[in-house]
Amino acid sequence: MPTLLMALAKSTINHNKTKMPMLHLHPTKSSTTTIANNGSTQEDVIKLCKQGKLREALHILHKPVDSCVYISLLQACIHRKAVSEGKLVHAHMEEMEVLTERFMCNTLINMYAKCGSMADARRVFDRMSQRNVNVNLVTWNMMISGYARHGPAEEAIRLFHQMQLTTMLPDPFTFTSVLLACAKLGALKQGMEIHGKIIRNGFQSDVFVGSSLVDMYAKCRSIHHARQLFDKMPHRDTVSWNAMVAGYAQNGQVEEAVDVFEKIPERNTISWNVMIAGYAQNGYSDEALKLFQKMQVAGVKPDSKTFGSVLPACANIGALDQGREIHGRIITSEFPYDFVMQSALVDLYAKCGNLEDARNLFDKLCQRDVVSWTAMITGYAQNGYSVEALKLFKEMKLAGVRPDWKTFAGVLPACAKLASLEQGMEIHEEITGSGFQSDVIVENALIDMYAKCGSIIKARHLFDNMPQRNVVSWTTMIGGYAMHGFGKEALKIFEKMQQSGMKPNHVTLVCVLSACCHACLVDEGWLYFNCMTQYYHITPTMEHYGCMVDLLGRAGCVEEAEDFINTMPLKPDATVWRCLLGACRVYNNIEMGQRVAAILFEQDPQYAAPYVLLSNLYAAAGRWDDIEKLRKIMKDRKVKKSPGCSWIEVNKQVHPFVVGDRSHPQTQEIYAMLERLSLQMKVAGYVPDTRYALNDVEEEQKERLLCHHSEKLAIAFGLISTSPGSIIRIVKNLRVCGDCHSAIKFISKIVGREIIVRDAYRYHHFQDGLCSCADFW
């Protein structure tokens, strides 16, 4: 057995805390030839290290060697980030008893620190005192720097203070390292204390220390102090300029970042990278791509970090073609095609909706970290594949990868889309246990999830207990109330938002107008719409105009709504016209409905919704010939109508139903429950509204068809599958029909339970024979 492996075995037995893995190294043909020709000499080891043949070098290391051989081996380990092989060298050094020299200990610590294995570096550091080996400034600096770069950063600060208790004086490198730790932690108070020590030690004019101070203050959100220091620096190098650009960009001050970037005397690749990343991170993706083009025109060669910033910019604006082009350049470049770059590509394809390519890349990843898992989960959720997103989230945890705040923020919309309250609550518990509860982005996602899952009270509770709120927090809460038809509560939140000093954005005003729309607050809607430009300095977009048309149409002012459309400064899109057509359906305005439908047919002949709305309008008027003509047109144009579907979640399992569905294992019990309910409802005064049966058949058959609508089947299943008194939550992909709306009011009173239905437009809370929408939807 080679001496090296014996040493490793001994080290593993004697030091259980440092379990170095046993590597079974076998000589290759080339190494065997080398050994045979040249012998196991020190020159052979050094030569093999220089050739990058680390394993072959380790194989012939079986006797005492000079320190230069260990240095060569450890440098090769650093170059390859080969911690396992480094541990083999460490074991040999232990056996040869060379770790009684400070220089050799420092060399070993340097290897571990640069490979990011700080636990091993710390063990060597701690044993130096046990061996009576004096620690010098180089040792302290390597440890502090290692912790600052690889974490935990808190340990870098603790070690710096421990060093202060000795006679050792810090140098500029010490300060730059501990400032990096403060920057990573956002530890402004500790950073300012270290700034004071820098002044007392006379290093304030050192350009490297100055650049680190600028970086620390910027990353600790004290950009004013960062700029003051930058302006007072007697000498600035490119690092200083880059730190200032990054500081402004990280604090969202893009214009200031651009101003500093333009003034950099000599830009390097990092300068360009920092500005491109600044654009991309602040939502200026188009500008990021334009700057990337300028960089190439300027003759500056992009590196892996450049591509790492450009790919998210492509992803954010759905620039799939540009992303593919960059993907090709990455493959043909000399840069390492590592998992970080692959994760960015997964994110690109997922955000651009190309889930097949995203999943292929994801499945081929040899190493998956939280970033790659999150990219794929978020991609599924954002593209409507909620079930797949939740399934992958579970797989991620089974793989031993801990979700971070981005993962939670990415998977919660999947729960919201499915209205899966049980799974959403389970993820909420995980968030609390992981310590991300106070993250504002995660809290916003939780509020949105609870609101869209029908638990508006829980959403409000979270909102009221937020330590800090941003514009998204306020907007999400307003939108939640709007969706549930609680218009006045939404407007109260909006007033509180303004009183807090938070300025609304265009999305906030969409939610405010939507709240007015769902609660028939016509006067309030006009007030807020007319104030948009002058008071809120927001130019109305198509969404705002659409809300006003919807508000007027729902209120029965269909002629006023049509006049409003005709006087819009923007060309009305299909959404605006569909709002008016929906109003025509509610108020049986066939003439206007035909006129509006014709416009929609011309804009998008393949879109099914206008045909369905016009068909409903004809059916309500008994114009069955017109319905047949419309169906023929749909068939000729190959228009595909999405079938109505309702689903209910019971014990974390989603049960879907379509009209007349008999595929469920409990079909017999479901239909039996419907029969009992039907008899009880008729006794209570329910009369089926056969206008919503879109078939020219006998009245009795129309009633039977109405009885088997998907939402009624889902409710029946809920009644036989859940405990008495519990809330029944249903989701429907289309607008709930008038007959079902009336029937559910009766059902809620008969069974004495609250029934919450989320359709394609809003929430309905049915309780004791009444609905929260007050029959206005």
PDB file of N, CA, C and O in Angstrom, residues 49-101:
ATOM      1  N   CYS A  49       2.968  18.068 -11.728  1.00  0.00           N
ATOM      2  CA  CYS A  49       2.076  19.142 -11.256  1.00  0.00           C
ATOM      3  C   CYS A  49       1.965  20.234 -12.312  1.00  0.00           C
ATOM      4  O   CYS A  49       0.873  20.742 -12.591  1.00  0.00           O
ATOM      5  N   LYS A  50       3.101  20.602 -12.912  1.00  0.00           N
ATOM      6  CA  LYS A  50       3.097  21.642 -13.944  1.00  0.00           C
ATOM      7  C   LYS A  50       2.321  21.209 -15.181  1.00  0.00           C
ATOM      8  O   LYS A  50       1.748  22.030 -15.892  1.00  0.00           O
ATOM      9  N   GLN A  51       2.309  19.890 -15.423  1.00  0.00           N
ATOM     10  CA  GLN A  51       1.562  19.352 -16.571  1.00  0.00           C
ATOM     11  C   GLN A  51       0.077  19.172 -16.257  1.00  0.00           C
ATOM     12  O   GLN A  51      -0.713  18.788 -17.114  1.00  0.00           O
ATOM     13  N   GLY A  52      -0.297  19.457 -15.005  1.00  0.00           N
ATOM     14  CA  GLY A  52      -1.700  19.307 -14.599  1.00  0.00           C
ATOM     15  C   GLY A  52      -2.070  17.880 -14.254  1.00  0.00           C
ATOM     16  O   GLY A  52      -3.250  17.561 -14.099  1.00  0.00           O
ATOM     17  N   LYS A  53      -1.066  17.005 -14.108  1.00  0.00           N
ATOM     18  CA  LYS A  53      -1.322  15.589 -13.798  1.00  0.00           C
ATOM     19  C   LYS A  53      -1.196  15.372 -12.298  1.00  0.00           C
ATOM     20  O   LYS A  53      -0.272  14.757 -11.795  1.00  0.00           O
ATOM     21  N   LEU A  54      -2.183  15.919 -11.585  1.00  0.00           N
ATOM     22  CA  LEU A  54      -2.131  15.928 -10.126  1.00  0.00           C
ATOM     23  C   LEU A  54      -2.208  14.521  -9.540  1.00  0.00           C
ATOM     24  O   LEU A  54      -1.466  14.169  -8.626  1.00  0.00           O
ATOM     25  N   ARG A  55      -3.100  13.708 -10.056  1.00  0.00           N
ATOM     26  CA  ARG A  55      -3.255  12.353  -9.507  1.00  0.00           C
ATOM     27  C   ARG A  55      -1.994  11.510  -9.710  1.00  0.00           C
ATOM     28  O   ARG A  55      -1.606  10.730  -8.836  1.00  0.00           O
ATOM     29  N   GLU A  56      -1.359  11.658 -10.890  1.00  0.00           N
ATOM     30  CA  GLU A  56      -0.114  10.917 -11.139  1.00  0.00           C
ATOM     31  C   GLU A  56       0.986  11.374 -10.178  1.00  0.00           C
ATOM     32  O   GLU A  56       1.766  10.555  -9.654  1.00  0.00           O
ATOM     33  N   ALA A  57       1.005  12.691  -9.910  1.00  0.00           N
ATOM     34  CA  ALA A  57       1.995  13.228  -8.978  1.00  0.00           C
ATOM     35  C   ALA A  57       1.774  12.670  -7.574  1.00  0.00           C
ATOM     36  O   ALA A  57       2.724  12.304  -6.873  1.00  0.00           O
ATOM     37  N   LEU A  58       0.515  12.598  -7.174  1.00  0.00           N
ATOM     38  CA  LEU A  58       0.199  12.065  -5.847  1.00  0.00           C
ATOM     39  C   LEU A  58       0.578  10.589  -5.731  1.00  0.00           C
ATOM     40  O   LEU A  58       1.002  10.125  -4.671  1.00  0.00           O
ATOM     41  N   HIS A  59       0.448   9.850  -6.833  1.00  0.00           N
ATOM     42  CA  HIS A  59       0.723   8.413  -6.789  1.00  0.00           C
ATOM     43  C   HIS A  59       2.188   8.115  -6.449  1.00  0.00           C
ATOM     44  O   HIS A  59       2.470   7.128  -5.756  1.00  0.00           O
ATOM     45  N   ILE A  60       3.103   8.935  -6.935  1.00  0.00           N
ATOM     46  CA  ILE A  60       4.531   8.639  -6.715  1.00  0.00           C
ATOM     47  C   ILE A  60       5.078   9.334  -5.473  1.00  0.00           C
ATOM     48  O   ILE A  60       6.266   9.280  -5.188  1.00  0.00           O
ATOM     49  N   LEU A  61       4.153  10.025  -4.719  1.00  0.00           N
ATOM     50  CA  LEU A  61       4.587  10.719  -3.511  1.00  0.00           C
ATOM     51  C   LEU A  61       4.533   9.743  -2.336  1.00  0.00           C
ATOM     52  O   LEU A  61       3.524   9.608  -1.664  1.00  0.00           O
ATOM     53  N   HIS A  62       5.636   9.027  -2.108  1.00  0.00           N
ATOM     54  CA  HIS A  62       5.620   8.045  -1.018  1.00  0.00           C
ATOM     55  C   HIS A  62       6.894   8.079  -0.187  1.00  0.00           C
ATOM     56  O   HIS A  62       7.285   7.109   0.434  1.00  0.00           O
ATOM     57  N   LYS A  63       7.571   9.239  -0.155  1.00  0.00           N
ATOM     58  CA  LYS A  63       8.724   9.389   0.730  1.00  0.00           C
ATOM     59  C   LYS A  63       8.899  10.874   1.039  1.00  0.00           C
ATOM     60  O   LYS A  63       8.288  11.721   0.389  1.00  0.00           O
ATOM     61  N   PRO A  64       9.710  11.230   2.047  1.00  0.00           N
ATOM     62  CA  PRO A  64       9.890  12.641   2.389  1.00  0.00           C
ATOM     63  C   PRO A  64      10.385  13.452   1.183  1.00  0.00           C
ATOM     64  O   PRO A  64      11.222  12.991   0.404  1.00  0.00           O
ATOM     65  N   VAL A  65       9.854  14.661   1.047  1.00  0.00           N
ATOM     66  CA  VAL A  65      10.237  15.539  -0.064  1.00  0.00           C
ATOM     67  C   VAL A  65      10.468  16.942   0.481  1.00  0.00           C
ATOM     68  O   VAL A  65      10.088  17.268   1.603  1.00  0.00           O
ATOM     69  N   ASP A  66      11.104  17.781  -0.324  1.00  0.00           N
ATOM     70  CA  ASP A  66      11.352  19.158   0.083  1.00  0.00           C
ATOM     71  C   ASP A  66      10.053  19.969   0.061  1.00  0.00           C
ATOM     72  O   ASP A  66       9.068  19.587  -0.566  1.00  0.00           O
ATOM     73  N   SER A  67      10.101  21.123   0.703  1.00  0.00           N
ATOM     74  CA  SER A  67       8.923  21.982   0.787  1.00  0.00           C
ATOM     75  C   SER A  67       8.449  22.442  -0.592  1.00  0.00           C
ATOM     76  O   SER A  67       7.247  22.635  -0.805  1.00  0.00           O
ATOM     77  N   CYS A  68       9.383  22.616  -1.543  1.00  0.00           N
ATOM     78  CA  CYS A  68       8.980  23.076  -2.871  1.00  0.00           C
ATOM     79  C   CYS A  68       8.042  22.092  -3.561  1.00  0.00           C
ATOM     80  O   CYS A  68       7.191  22.475  -4.366  1.00  0.00           O
ATOM     81  N   VAL A  69       8.156  20.793  -3.217  1.00  0.00           N
ATOM     82  CA  VAL A  69       7.276  19.780  -3.801  1.00  0.00           C
ATOM     83  C   VAL A  69       5.865  19.942  -3.251  1.00  0.00           C
ATOM     84  O   VAL A  69       4.881  19.911  -4.005  1.00  0.00           O
ATOM     85  N   TYR A  70       5.764  20.148  -1.927  1.00  0.00           N
ATOM     86  CA  TYR A  70       4.445  20.385  -1.329  1.00  0.00           C
ATOM     87  C   TYR A  70       3.795  21.638  -1.912  1.00  0.00           C
ATOM     88  O   TYR A  70       2.593  21.669  -2.164  1.00  0.00           O
ATOM     89  N   ILE A  71       4.608  22.663  -2.110  1.00  0.00           N
ATOM     90  CA  ILE A  71       4.075  23.914  -2.679  1.00  0.00           C
ATOM     91  C   ILE A  71       3.507  23.659  -4.064  1.00  0.00           C
ATOM     92  O   ILE A  71       2.410  24.118  -4.402  1.00  0.00           O
ATOM     93  N   SER A  72       4.231  22.899  -4.893  1.00  0.00           N
ATOM     94  CA  SER A  72       3.766  22.578  -6.244  1.00  0.00           C
ATOM     95  C   SER A  72       2.462  21.798  -6.206  1.00  0.00           C
ATOM     96  O   SER A  72       1.520  22.064  -6.958  1.00  0.00           O
ATOM     97  N   LEU A  73       2.402  20.809  -5.294  1.00  0.00           N
ATOM     98  CA  LEU A  73       1.196  19.993  -5.180  1.00  0.00           C
ATOM     99  C   LEU A  73      -0.008  20.828  -4.739  1.00  0.00           C
ATOM    100  O   LEU A  73      -1.092  20.733  -5.315  1.00  0.00           O
ATOM    101  N   LEU A  74       0.211  21.652  -3.719  1.00  0.00           N
ATOM    102  CA  LEU A  74      -0.897  22.453  -3.195  1.00  0.00           C
ATOM    103  C   LEU A  74      -1.340  23.519  -4.188  1.00  0.00           C
ATOM    104  O   LEU A  74      -2.533  23.831  -4.284  1.00  0.00           O
ATOM    105  N   GLN A  75      -0.394  24.074  -4.947  1.00  0.00           N
ATOM    106  CA  GLN A  75      -0.771  25.043  -5.988  1.00  0.00           C
ATOM    107  C   GLN A  75      -1.601  24.363  -7.077  1.00  0.00           C
ATOM    108  O   GLN A  75      -2.549  24.955  -7.605  1.00  0.00           O
ATOM    109  N   ALA A  76      -1.247  23.130  -7.405  1.00  0.00           N
ATOM    110  CA  ALA A  76      -2.030  22.379  -8.392  1.00  0.00           C
ATOM    111  C   ALA A  76      -3.439  22.119  -7.863  1.00  0.00           C
ATOM    112  O   ALA A  76      -4.421  22.176  -8.607  1.00  0.00           O
ATOM    113  N   CYS A  77      -3.551  21.838  -6.568  1.00  0.00           N
ATOM    114  CA  CYS A  77      -4.873  21.633  -5.957  1.00  0.00           C
ATOM    115  C   CYS A  77      -5.698  22.913  -6.033  1.00  0.00           C
ATOM    116  O   CYS A  77      -6.904  22.872  -6.314  1.00  0.00           O
ATOM    117  N   ILE A  78      -5.053  24.058  -5.782  1.00  0.00           N
ATOM    118  CA  ILE A  78      -5.753  25.347  -5.855  1.00  0.00           C
ATOM    119  C   ILE A  78      -6.252  25.591  -7.266  1.00  0.00           C
ATOM    120  O   ILE A  78      -7.396  25.994  -7.484  1.00  0.00           O
ATOM    121  N   HIS A  79      -5.393  25.322  -8.240  1.00  0.00           N
ATOM    122  CA  HIS A  79      -5.735  25.575  -9.640  1.00  0.00           C
ATOM    123  C   HIS A  79      -6.947  24.752 -10.066  1.00  0.00           C
ATOM    124  O   HIS A  79      -7.809  25.225 -10.814  1.00  0.00           O
ATOM    125  N   ARG A  80      -7.029  23.521  -9.570  1.00  0.00           N
ATOM    126  CA  ARG A  80      -8.124  22.621  -9.955  1.00  0.00           C
ATOM    127  C   ARG A  80      -9.268  22.603  -8.948  1.00  0.00           C
ATOM    128  O   ARG A  80     -10.231  21.876  -9.126  1.00  0.00           O
ATOM    129  N   LYS A  81      -9.141  23.390  -7.872  1.00  0.00           N
ATOM    130  CA  LYS A  81     -10.132  23.384  -6.789  1.00  0.00           C
ATOM    131  C   LYS A  81     -10.330  21.954  -6.286  1.00  0.00           C
ATOM    132  O   LYS A  81     -11.452  21.518  -5.987  1.00  0.00           O
ATOM    133  N   ALA A  82      -9.206  21.235  -6.194  1.00  0.00           N
ATOM    134  CA  ALA A  82      -9.251  19.809  -5.856  1.00  0.00           C
ATOM    135  C   ALA A  82      -9.026  19.627  -4.361  1.00  0.00           C
ATOM    136  O   ALA A  82      -7.918  19.335  -3.902  1.00  0.00           O
ATOM    137  N   VAL A  83     -10.081  19.789  -3.566  1.00  0.00           N
ATOM    138  CA  VAL A  83      -9.964  19.679  -2.111  1.00  0.00           C
ATOM    139  C   VAL A  83      -9.631  18.244  -1.699  1.00  0.00           C
ATOM    140  O   VAL A  83      -8.817  18.033  -0.795  1.00  0.00           O
ATOM    141  N   SER A  84     -10.238  17.274  -2.354  1.00  0.00           N
ATOM    142  CA  SER A  84      -9.992  15.867  -1.979  1.00  0.00           C
ATOM    143  C   SER A  84      -8.519  15.512  -2.136  1.00  0.00           C
ATOM    144  O   SER A  84      -7.914  14.887  -1.248  1.00  0.00           O
ATOM    145  N   GLU A  85      -7.932  15.910  -3.267  1.00  0.00           N
ATOM    146  CA  GLU A  85      -6.505  15.647  -3.475  1.00  0.00           C
ATOM    147  C   GLU A  85      -5.661  16.457  -2.489  1.00  0.00           C
ATOM    148  O   GLU A  85      -4.618  15.995  -2.011  1.00  0.00           O
ATOM    149  N   GLY A  86      -6.133  17.671  -2.174  1.00  0.00           N
ATOM    150  CA  GLY A  86      -5.419  18.495  -1.189  1.00  0.00           C
ATOM    151  C   GLY A  86      -5.366  17.820   0.162  1.00  0.00           C
ATOM    152  O   GLY A  86      -4.370  17.915   0.886  1.00  0.00           O
ATOM    153  N   LYS A  87      -6.445  17.112   0.516  1.00  0.00           N
ATOM    154  CA  LYS A  87      -6.459  16.399   1.789  1.00  0.00           C
ATOM    155  C   LYS A  87      -5.459  15.243   1.795  1.00  0.00           C
ATOM    156  O   LYS A  87      -4.907  14.889   2.841  1.00  0.00           O
ATOM    157  N   LEU A  88      -5.224  14.651   0.629  1.00  0.00           N
ATOM    158  CA  LEU A  88      -4.207  13.603   0.530  1.00  0.00           C
ATOM    159  C   LEU A  88      -2.817  14.166   0.798  1.00  0.00           C
ATOM    160  O   LEU A  88      -2.001  13.561   1.501  1.00  0.00           O
ATOM    161  N   VAL A  89      -2.566  15.347   0.212  1.00  0.00           N
ATOM    162  CA  VAL A  89      -1.277  16.011   0.459  1.00  0.00           C
ATOM    163  C   VAL A  89      -1.152  16.354   1.943  1.00  0.00           C
ATOM    164  O   VAL A  89      -0.096  16.175   2.559  1.00  0.00           O
ATOM    165  N   HIS A  90      -2.240  16.841   2.519  1.00  0.00           N
ATOM    166  CA  HIS A  90      -2.265  17.174   3.948  1.00  0.00           C
ATOM    167  C   HIS A  90      -1.904  15.935   4.785  1.00  0.00           C
ATOM    168  O   HIS A  90      -1.102  16.017   5.734  1.00  0.00           O
ATOM    169  N   ALA A  91      -2.493  14.800   4.431  1.00  0.00           N
ATOM    170  CA  ALA A  91      -2.212  13.564   5.175  1.00  0.00           C
ATOM    171  C   ALA A  91      -0.731  13.196   5.104  1.00  0.00           C
ATOM    172  O   ALA A  91      -0.132  12.770   6.100  1.00  0.00           O
ATOM    173  N   HIS A  92      -0.134  13.376   3.918  1.00  0.00           N
ATOM    174  CA  HIS A  92       1.298  13.077   3.756  1.00  0.00           C
ATOM    175  C   HIS A  92       2.142  14.025   4.599  1.00  0.00           C
ATOM    176  O   HIS A  92       3.126  13.609   5.236  1.00  0.00           O
ATOM    177  N   MET A  93       1.739  15.301   4.623  1.00  0.00           N
ATOM    178  CA  MET A  93       2.465  16.296   5.415  1.00  0.00           C
ATOM    179  C   MET A  93       2.383  15.971   6.901  1.00  0.00           C
ATOM    180  O   MET A  93       3.358  16.154   7.648  1.00  0.00           O
ATOM    181  N   GLU A  94       1.233  15.460   7.346  1.00  0.00           N
ATOM    182  CA  GLU A  94       1.080  15.059   8.746  1.00  0.00           C
ATOM    183  C   GLU A  94       2.033  13.908   9.070  1.00  0.00           C
ATOM    184  O   GLU A  94       2.712  13.901  10.102  1.00  0.00           O
ATOM    185  N   GLU A  95       2.105  12.927   8.155  1.00  0.00           N
ATOM    186  CA  GLU A  95       2.953  11.754   8.404  1.00  0.00           C
ATOM    187  C   GLU A  95       4.436  12.130   8.414  1.00  0.00           C
ATOM    188  O   GLU A  95       5.206  11.622   9.229  1.00  0.00           O
ATOM    189  N   MET A  96       4.790  13.068   7.534  1.00  0.00           N
ATOM    190  CA  MET A  96       6.187  13.479   7.450  1.00  0.00           C
ATOM    191  C   MET A  96       6.568  14.523   8.516  1.00  0.00           C
ATOM    192  O   MET A  96       7.697  14.962   8.596  1.00  0.00           O
ATOM    193  N   GLU A  97       5.542  14.928   9.299  1.00  0.00           N
ATOM    194  CA  GLU A  97       5.736  15.869  10.399  1.00  0.00           C
ATOM    195  C   GLU A  97       6.389  17.177   9.946  1.00  0.00           C
ATOM    196  O   GLU A  97       7.288  17.716  10.605  1.00  0.00           O
ATOM    197  N   VAL A  98       5.886  17.697   8.826  1.00  0.00           N
ATOM    198  CA  VAL A  98       6.441  18.970   8.319  1.00  0.00           C
ATOM    199  C   VAL A  98       5.570  20.157   8.747  1.00  0.00           C
ATOM    200  O   VAL A  98       5.926  21.306   8.460  1.00  0.00           O
ATOM    201  N   LEU A  99       4.437  19.879   9.420  1.00  0.00           N
ATOM    202  CA  LEU A  99       3.542  20.965   9.812  1.00  0.00           C
ATOM    203  C   LEU A  99       3.960  21.619  11.126  1.00  0.00           C
ATOM    204  O   LEU A  99       3.161  22.247  11.810  1.00  0.00           O
ATOM    205  N   THR A 100       5.228  21.443  11.486  1.00  0.00           N
ATOM    206  CA  THR A 100       5.782  22.180  12.626  1.00  0.00           C
ATOM    207  C   THR A 100       6.386  23.499  12.154  1.00  0.00           C
ATOM    208  O   THR A 100       6.832  24.302  12.963  1.00  0.00           O
ATOM    209  N   GLU A 101       6.393  23.705  10.827  1.00  0.00           N
ATOM    210  CA  GLU A 101       6.923  24.945  10.263  1.00  0.00           C
ATOM    211  C   GLU A 101       5.759  25.860   9.877  1.00  0.00           C
ATOM    212  O   GLU A 101       4.798  25.424   9.235  1.00  0.00           O
TER     213      GLU A 101
END
